[in-house]
């Protein structure tokens, strides 16, 4: 097994097709490669590959992720789209271990999100979890701010100050997802 990192512009057609198949997001199923590369231009893809270069697991890092907390903007690398080609074989966990090491080496402030039912997986991967803190993040939908659908914030690599900032989120101290127009 091999750990590999690629930017969207460097992905092969076959890799894009496989990623879209693994993600299985109906709105993206017909996405063409050129559009995929543009749509995910602020992303990096991390892979666990077999000896024949087949994708065993993939995750995406979104570098266009900013939270406003107490009127100050904080940018993070956001982990999304973690999926393994086959469940219960350890590919996802192996990719998470490689990825966590990579973020530590790069000292990259990296977080992710999950629903509470995925806690056991991330605990097994030794990922620190801020339980029920993702619900304190508001997202702008139309003209209103609504709570995130996720439950937890996952800490892949984060400095002490930012970790404390996220840990202090509450119903009285929300974070707001800032999206570029």
PDB file of C-alpha atoms in Angstrom:
ATOM      1  CA  UNK A   1       0.000   0.000   0.000  1.00  0.00           C
ATOM      2  CA  UNK A   2       1.197   3.468  -0.862  1.00  0.00           C
ATOM      3  CA  UNK A   3       0.214   6.885   0.513  1.00  0.00           C
ATOM      4  CA  UNK A   4      -0.096   9.569  -2.151  1.00  0.00           C
ATOM      5  CA  UNK A   5      -1.113  13.241  -2.294  1.00  0.00           C
ATOM      6  CA  UNK A   6      -2.344  15.051  -5.412  1.00  0.00           C
ATOM      7  CA  UNK A   7      -3.854  18.409  -6.244  1.00  0.00           C
ATOM      8  CA  UNK A   8      -7.083  18.380  -8.249  1.00  0.00           C
ATOM      9  CA  UNK A   9      -5.266  19.563 -11.405  1.00  0.00           C
ATOM     10  CA  UNK A  10      -2.957  16.512 -11.251  1.00  0.00           C
ATOM     11  CA  UNK A  11      -5.666  13.849 -11.014  1.00  0.00           C
ATOM     12  CA  UNK A  12      -6.065  11.407 -13.886  1.00  0.00           C
ATOM     13  CA  UNK A  13      -9.471  10.874 -15.531  1.00  0.00           C
ATOM     14  CA  UNK A  14      -9.691   7.362 -14.062  1.00  0.00           C
ATOM     15  CA  UNK A  15      -8.928   8.674 -10.548  1.00  0.00           C
ATOM     16  CA  UNK A  16     -11.635  11.344 -10.792  1.00  0.00           C
ATOM     17  CA  UNK A  17     -14.172   8.771 -11.972  1.00  0.00           C
ATOM     18  CA  UNK A  18     -13.221   6.444  -9.107  1.00  0.00           C
ATOM     19  CA  UNK A  19     -13.410   9.248  -6.510  1.00  0.00           C
ATOM     20  CA  UNK A  20     -16.868  10.285  -7.729  1.00  0.00           C
ATOM     21  CA  UNK A  21     -17.980   6.647  -7.668  1.00  0.00           C
ATOM     22  CA  UNK A  22     -16.707   6.197  -4.092  1.00  0.00           C
ATOM     23  CA  UNK A  23     -18.265   9.453  -2.877  1.00  0.00           C
ATOM     24  CA  UNK A  24     -21.594   8.581  -4.535  1.00  0.00           C
ATOM     25  CA  UNK A  25     -23.062  12.094  -4.339  1.00  0.00           C
ATOM     26  CA  UNK A  26     -25.991  12.151  -6.767  1.00  0.00           C
ATOM     27  CA  UNK A  27     -25.481  15.815  -7.706  1.00  0.00           C
ATOM     28  CA  UNK A  28     -21.865  15.049  -8.689  1.00  0.00           C
ATOM     29  CA  UNK A  29     -22.308  11.695 -10.469  1.00  0.00           C
ATOM     30  CA  UNK A  30     -22.314  13.292 -13.930  1.00  0.00           C
ATOM     31  CA  UNK A  31     -19.508  15.777 -13.169  1.00  0.00           C
ATOM     32  CA  UNK A  32     -16.918  15.939 -15.957  1.00  0.00           C
ATOM     33  CA  UNK A  33     -13.189  15.901 -15.146  1.00  0.00           C
ATOM     34  CA  UNK A  34     -12.514  19.488 -16.241  1.00  0.00           C
ATOM     35  CA  UNK A  35     -15.315  20.777 -14.026  1.00  0.00           C
ATOM     36  CA  UNK A  36     -14.172  18.535 -11.144  1.00  0.00           C
ATOM     37  CA  UNK A  37     -10.672  20.067 -11.316  1.00  0.00           C
ATOM     38  CA  UNK A  38     -12.144  23.592 -11.268  1.00  0.00           C
ATOM     39  CA  UNK A  39     -14.747  22.826  -8.602  1.00  0.00           C
ATOM     40  CA  UNK A  40     -12.101  21.334  -6.273  1.00  0.00           C
ATOM     41  CA  UNK A  41      -9.252  23.721  -7.163  1.00  0.00           C
ATOM     42  CA  UNK A  42      -8.763  24.682  -3.494  1.00  0.00           C
ATOM     43  CA  UNK A  43      -8.429  21.041  -2.492  1.00  0.00           C
ATOM     44  CA  UNK A  44      -5.812  18.367  -2.093  1.00  0.00           C
ATOM     45  CA  UNK A  45      -6.544  14.649  -2.388  1.00  0.00           C
ATOM     46  CA  UNK A  46      -4.914  12.045  -0.156  1.00  0.00           C
ATOM     47  CA  UNK A  47      -4.938   8.415  -1.224  1.00  0.00           C
ATOM     48  CA  UNK A  48      -4.073   4.969  -0.046  1.00  0.00           C
ATOM     49  CA  UNK A  49      -3.275   3.009  -3.216  1.00  0.00           C
ATOM     50  CA  UNK A  50      -2.562  -0.627  -3.897  1.00  0.00           C
ATOM     51  CA  UNK A  51       0.447  -1.795  -5.939  1.00  0.00           C
ATOM     52  CA  UNK A  52      -1.577  -1.436  -9.167  1.00  0.00           C
ATOM     53  CA  UNK A  53      -2.397   2.242  -8.358  1.00  0.00           C
ATOM     54  CA  UNK A  54      -6.029   1.436  -7.520  1.00  0.00           C
ATOM     55  CA  UNK A  55      -7.584   3.697  -4.895  1.00  0.00           C
ATOM     56  CA  UNK A  56      -8.179   1.847  -1.621  1.00  0.00           C
ATOM     57  CA  UNK A  57      -9.208   4.974   0.321  1.00  0.00           C
ATOM     58  CA  UNK A  58      -9.454   8.698  -0.406  1.00  0.00           C
ATOM     59  CA  UNK A  59     -10.002  11.903   1.524  1.00  0.00           C
ATOM     60  CA  UNK A  60     -10.144  15.501   0.396  1.00  0.00           C
ATOM     61  CA  UNK A  61      -8.629  18.494   2.147  1.00  0.00           C
ATOM     62  CA  UNK A  62     -10.530  21.718   1.553  1.00  0.00           C
ATOM     63  CA  UNK A  63      -8.237  24.739   1.947  1.00  0.00           C
ATOM     64  CA  UNK A  64     -11.119  27.184   1.469  1.00  0.00           C
ATOM     65  CA  UNK A  65     -12.599  26.849   4.963  1.00  0.00           C
ATOM     66  CA  UNK A  66     -12.973  29.830   7.312  1.00  0.00           C
ATOM     67  CA  UNK A  67     -14.841  30.167  10.586  1.00  0.00           C
ATOM     68  CA  UNK A  68     -15.725  33.498  12.181  1.00  0.00           C
ATOM     69  CA  UNK A  69     -15.461  33.196  15.957  1.00  0.00           C
ATOM     70  CA  UNK A  70     -15.934  36.255  18.173  1.00  0.00           C
ATOM     71  CA  UNK A  71     -15.686  38.550  15.119  1.00  0.00           C
ATOM     72  CA  UNK A  72     -12.318  37.131  14.027  1.00  0.00           C
ATOM     73  CA  UNK A  73     -11.732  34.927  10.964  1.00  0.00           C
ATOM     74  CA  UNK A  74      -9.824  31.650  11.357  1.00  0.00           C
ATOM     75  CA  UNK A  75      -8.812  29.555   8.356  1.00  0.00           C
ATOM     76  CA  UNK A  76      -8.425  25.811   8.687  1.00  0.00           C
ATOM     77  CA  UNK A  77      -7.715  22.906   6.388  1.00  0.00           C
ATOM     78  CA  UNK A  78     -10.937  20.875   6.430  1.00  0.00           C
ATOM     79  CA  UNK A  79     -11.006  17.105   5.965  1.00  0.00           C
ATOM     80  CA  UNK A  80     -14.001  15.889   3.961  1.00  0.00           C
ATOM     81  CA  UNK A  81     -14.973  12.950   1.783  1.00  0.00           C
ATOM     82  CA  UNK A  82     -13.125  10.169   3.589  1.00  0.00           C
ATOM     83  CA  UNK A  83     -14.208   6.875   2.067  1.00  0.00           C
ATOM     84  CA  UNK A  84     -12.658   3.454   1.596  1.00  0.00           C
ATOM     85  CA  UNK A  85     -13.196   1.296  -1.479  1.00  0.00           C
ATOM     86  CA  UNK A  86     -13.948  -1.701   0.788  1.00  0.00           C
ATOM     87  CA  UNK A  87     -15.273  -1.520   4.333  1.00  0.00           C
ATOM     88  CA  UNK A  88     -13.762  -3.281   7.342  1.00  0.00           C
ATOM     89  CA  UNK A  89     -10.359  -3.859   5.712  1.00  0.00           C
ATOM     90  CA  UNK A  90      -8.523  -1.057   7.572  1.00  0.00           C
ATOM     91  CA  UNK A  91      -7.911   1.097   4.489  1.00  0.00           C
ATOM     92  CA  UNK A  92      -9.720   4.152   5.882  1.00  0.00           C
ATOM     93  CA  UNK A  93      -7.920   3.885   9.222  1.00  0.00           C
ATOM     94  CA  UNK A  94      -4.548   3.456   7.488  1.00  0.00           C
ATOM     95  CA  UNK A  95      -5.197   6.539   5.348  1.00  0.00           C
ATOM     96  CA  UNK A  96      -6.181   8.560   8.441  1.00  0.00           C
ATOM     97  CA  UNK A  97      -2.916   7.548  10.186  1.00  0.00           C
ATOM     98  CA  UNK A  98      -0.805   8.588   7.177  1.00  0.00           C
ATOM     99  CA  UNK A  99      -2.784  11.809   6.818  1.00  0.00           C
ATOM    100  CA  UNK A 100      -2.456  12.692  10.502  1.00  0.00           C
ATOM    101  CA  UNK A 101       1.332  12.215  10.278  1.00  0.00           C
ATOM    102  CA  UNK A 102       1.409  14.409   7.159  1.00  0.00           C
ATOM    103  CA  UNK A 103      -0.499  17.262   8.839  1.00  0.00           C
ATOM    104  CA  UNK A 104       1.802  17.079  11.869  1.00  0.00           C
ATOM    105  CA  UNK A 105       4.909  17.242   9.656  1.00  0.00           C
ATOM    106  CA  UNK A 106       3.481  20.244   7.793  1.00  0.00           C
ATOM    107  CA  UNK A 107       2.119  21.745  11.041  1.00  0.00           C
ATOM    108  CA  UNK A 108      -1.148  22.344   9.207  1.00  0.00           C
ATOM    109  CA  UNK A 109      -4.186  23.368  11.303  1.00  0.00           C
ATOM    110  CA  UNK A 110      -6.566  20.643  10.191  1.00  0.00           C
ATOM    111  CA  UNK A 111     -10.042  19.757  11.411  1.00  0.00           C
ATOM    112  CA  UNK A 112     -12.923  17.633  10.210  1.00  0.00           C
ATOM    113  CA  UNK A 113     -16.458  16.863  11.218  1.00  0.00           C
ATOM    114  CA  UNK A 114     -18.516  13.761  11.856  1.00  0.00           C
ATOM    115  CA  UNK A 115     -21.822  12.459  13.114  1.00  0.00           C
ATOM    116  CA  UNK A 116     -21.763  10.825  16.545  1.00  0.00           C
ATOM    117  CA  UNK A 117     -22.124   7.316  15.078  1.00  0.00           C
ATOM    118  CA  UNK A 118     -18.629   7.652  13.540  1.00  0.00           C
ATOM    119  CA  UNK A 119     -16.942   8.425  16.882  1.00  0.00           C
ATOM    120  CA  UNK A 120     -15.749   4.825  17.411  1.00  0.00           C
ATOM    121  CA  UNK A 121     -13.919   4.844  14.060  1.00  0.00           C
ATOM    122  CA  UNK A 122     -12.100   8.104  14.794  1.00  0.00           C
ATOM    123  CA  UNK A 123     -11.363   7.058  18.376  1.00  0.00           C
ATOM    124  CA  UNK A 124      -9.762   3.881  16.989  1.00  0.00           C
ATOM    125  CA  UNK A 125      -7.654   6.135  14.720  1.00  0.00           C
ATOM    126  CA  UNK A 126      -6.550   8.217  17.757  1.00  0.00           C
ATOM    127  CA  UNK A 127      -8.216  11.367  16.445  1.00  0.00           C
ATOM    128  CA  UNK A 128      -9.164  13.816  19.189  1.00  0.00           C
ATOM    129  CA  UNK A 129     -12.889  14.550  19.155  1.00  0.00           C
ATOM    130  CA  UNK A 130     -14.623  17.673  20.445  1.00  0.00           C
ATOM    131  CA  UNK A 131     -17.998  16.101  21.215  1.00  0.00           C
ATOM    132  CA  UNK A 132     -21.115  18.001  20.110  1.00  0.00           C
ATOM    133  CA  UNK A 133     -19.131  21.131  19.170  1.00  0.00           C
ATOM    134  CA  UNK A 134     -19.898  21.035  15.416  1.00  0.00           C
ATOM    135  CA  UNK A 135     -23.529  21.866  16.216  1.00  0.00           C
ATOM    136  CA  UNK A 136     -22.259  25.254  17.425  1.00  0.00           C
ATOM    137  CA  UNK A 137     -21.166  26.133  13.894  1.00  0.00           C
ATOM    138  CA  UNK A 138     -23.768  28.081  11.930  1.00  0.00           C
ATOM    139  CA  UNK A 139     -24.034  27.892   8.154  1.00  0.00           C
ATOM    140  CA  UNK A 140     -25.802  30.480   6.015  1.00  0.00           C
ATOM    141  CA  UNK A 141     -28.625  28.824   4.090  1.00  0.00           C
ATOM    142  CA  UNK A 142     -30.611  31.318   2.064  1.00  0.00           C
ATOM    143  CA  UNK A 143     -31.270  34.200   4.421  1.00  0.00           C
ATOM    144  CA  UNK A 144     -30.859  32.399   7.748  1.00  0.00           C
ATOM    145  CA  UNK A 145     -28.108  30.865   9.876  1.00  0.00           C
ATOM    146  CA  UNK A 146     -28.709  27.230  10.773  1.00  0.00           C
ATOM    147  CA  UNK A 147     -26.763  24.750  12.894  1.00  0.00           C
ATOM    148  CA  UNK A 148     -24.363  22.375  11.178  1.00  0.00           C
ATOM    149  CA  UNK A 149     -25.718  18.868  10.615  1.00  0.00           C
ATOM    150  CA  UNK A 150     -22.562  17.315  12.067  1.00  0.00           C
ATOM    151  CA  UNK A 151     -22.152  16.540  15.756  1.00  0.00           C
ATOM    152  CA  UNK A 152     -18.419  16.559  16.435  1.00  0.00           C
ATOM    153  CA  UNK A 153     -15.272  18.409  15.461  1.00  0.00           C
ATOM    154  CA  UNK A 154     -12.308  16.159  14.669  1.00  0.00           C
ATOM    155  CA  UNK A 155      -8.835  17.427  15.503  1.00  0.00           C
ATOM    156  CA  UNK A 156      -6.257  16.068  13.061  1.00  0.00           C
ATOM    157  CA  UNK A 157      -3.652  18.718  13.881  1.00  0.00           C
ATOM    158  CA  UNK A 158      -4.302  21.975  15.681  1.00  0.00           C
ATOM    159  CA  UNK A 159      -2.385  24.395  17.838  1.00  0.00           C
ATOM    160  CA  UNK A 160      -3.411  24.712  21.478  1.00  0.00           C
ATOM    161  CA  UNK A 161      -4.967  28.180  21.085  1.00  0.00           C
ATOM    162  CA  UNK A 162      -7.245  27.172  18.202  1.00  0.00           C
ATOM    163  CA  UNK A 163      -8.221  23.911  19.911  1.00  0.00           C
ATOM    164  CA  UNK A 164      -9.264  25.869  22.999  1.00  0.00           C
ATOM    165  CA  UNK A 165     -11.188  28.324  20.813  1.00  0.00           C
ATOM    166  CA  UNK A 166     -13.194  25.475  19.246  1.00  0.00           C
ATOM    167  CA  UNK A 167     -13.669  23.791  22.606  1.00  0.00           C
ATOM    168  CA  UNK A 168     -15.275  26.991  23.945  1.00  0.00           C
ATOM    169  CA  UNK A 169     -18.009  26.986  21.304  1.00  0.00           C
ATOM    170  CA  UNK A 170     -21.481  26.914  22.835  1.00  0.00           C
ATOM    171  CA  UNK A 171     -25.033  28.040  22.148  1.00  0.00           C
ATOM    172  CA  UNK A 172     -23.941  31.476  23.430  1.00  0.00           C
ATOM    173  CA  UNK A 173     -20.634  31.393  21.516  1.00  0.00           C
ATOM    174  CA  UNK A 174     -21.230  30.181  17.957  1.00  0.00           C
ATOM    175  CA  UNK A 175     -18.831  29.975  15.034  1.00  0.00           C
ATOM    176  CA  UNK A 176     -20.030  31.071  11.595  1.00  0.00           C
ATOM    177  CA  UNK A 177     -18.942  29.422   8.357  1.00  0.00           C
ATOM    178  CA  UNK A 178     -17.714  32.149   6.004  1.00  0.00           C
ATOM    179  CA  UNK A 179     -18.261  31.415   2.324  1.00  0.00           C
ATOM    180  CA  UNK A 180     -16.778  33.421  -0.517  1.00  0.00           C
ATOM    181  CA  UNK A 181     -19.223  34.927  -2.944  1.00  0.00           C
TER     182      UNK A 181
END
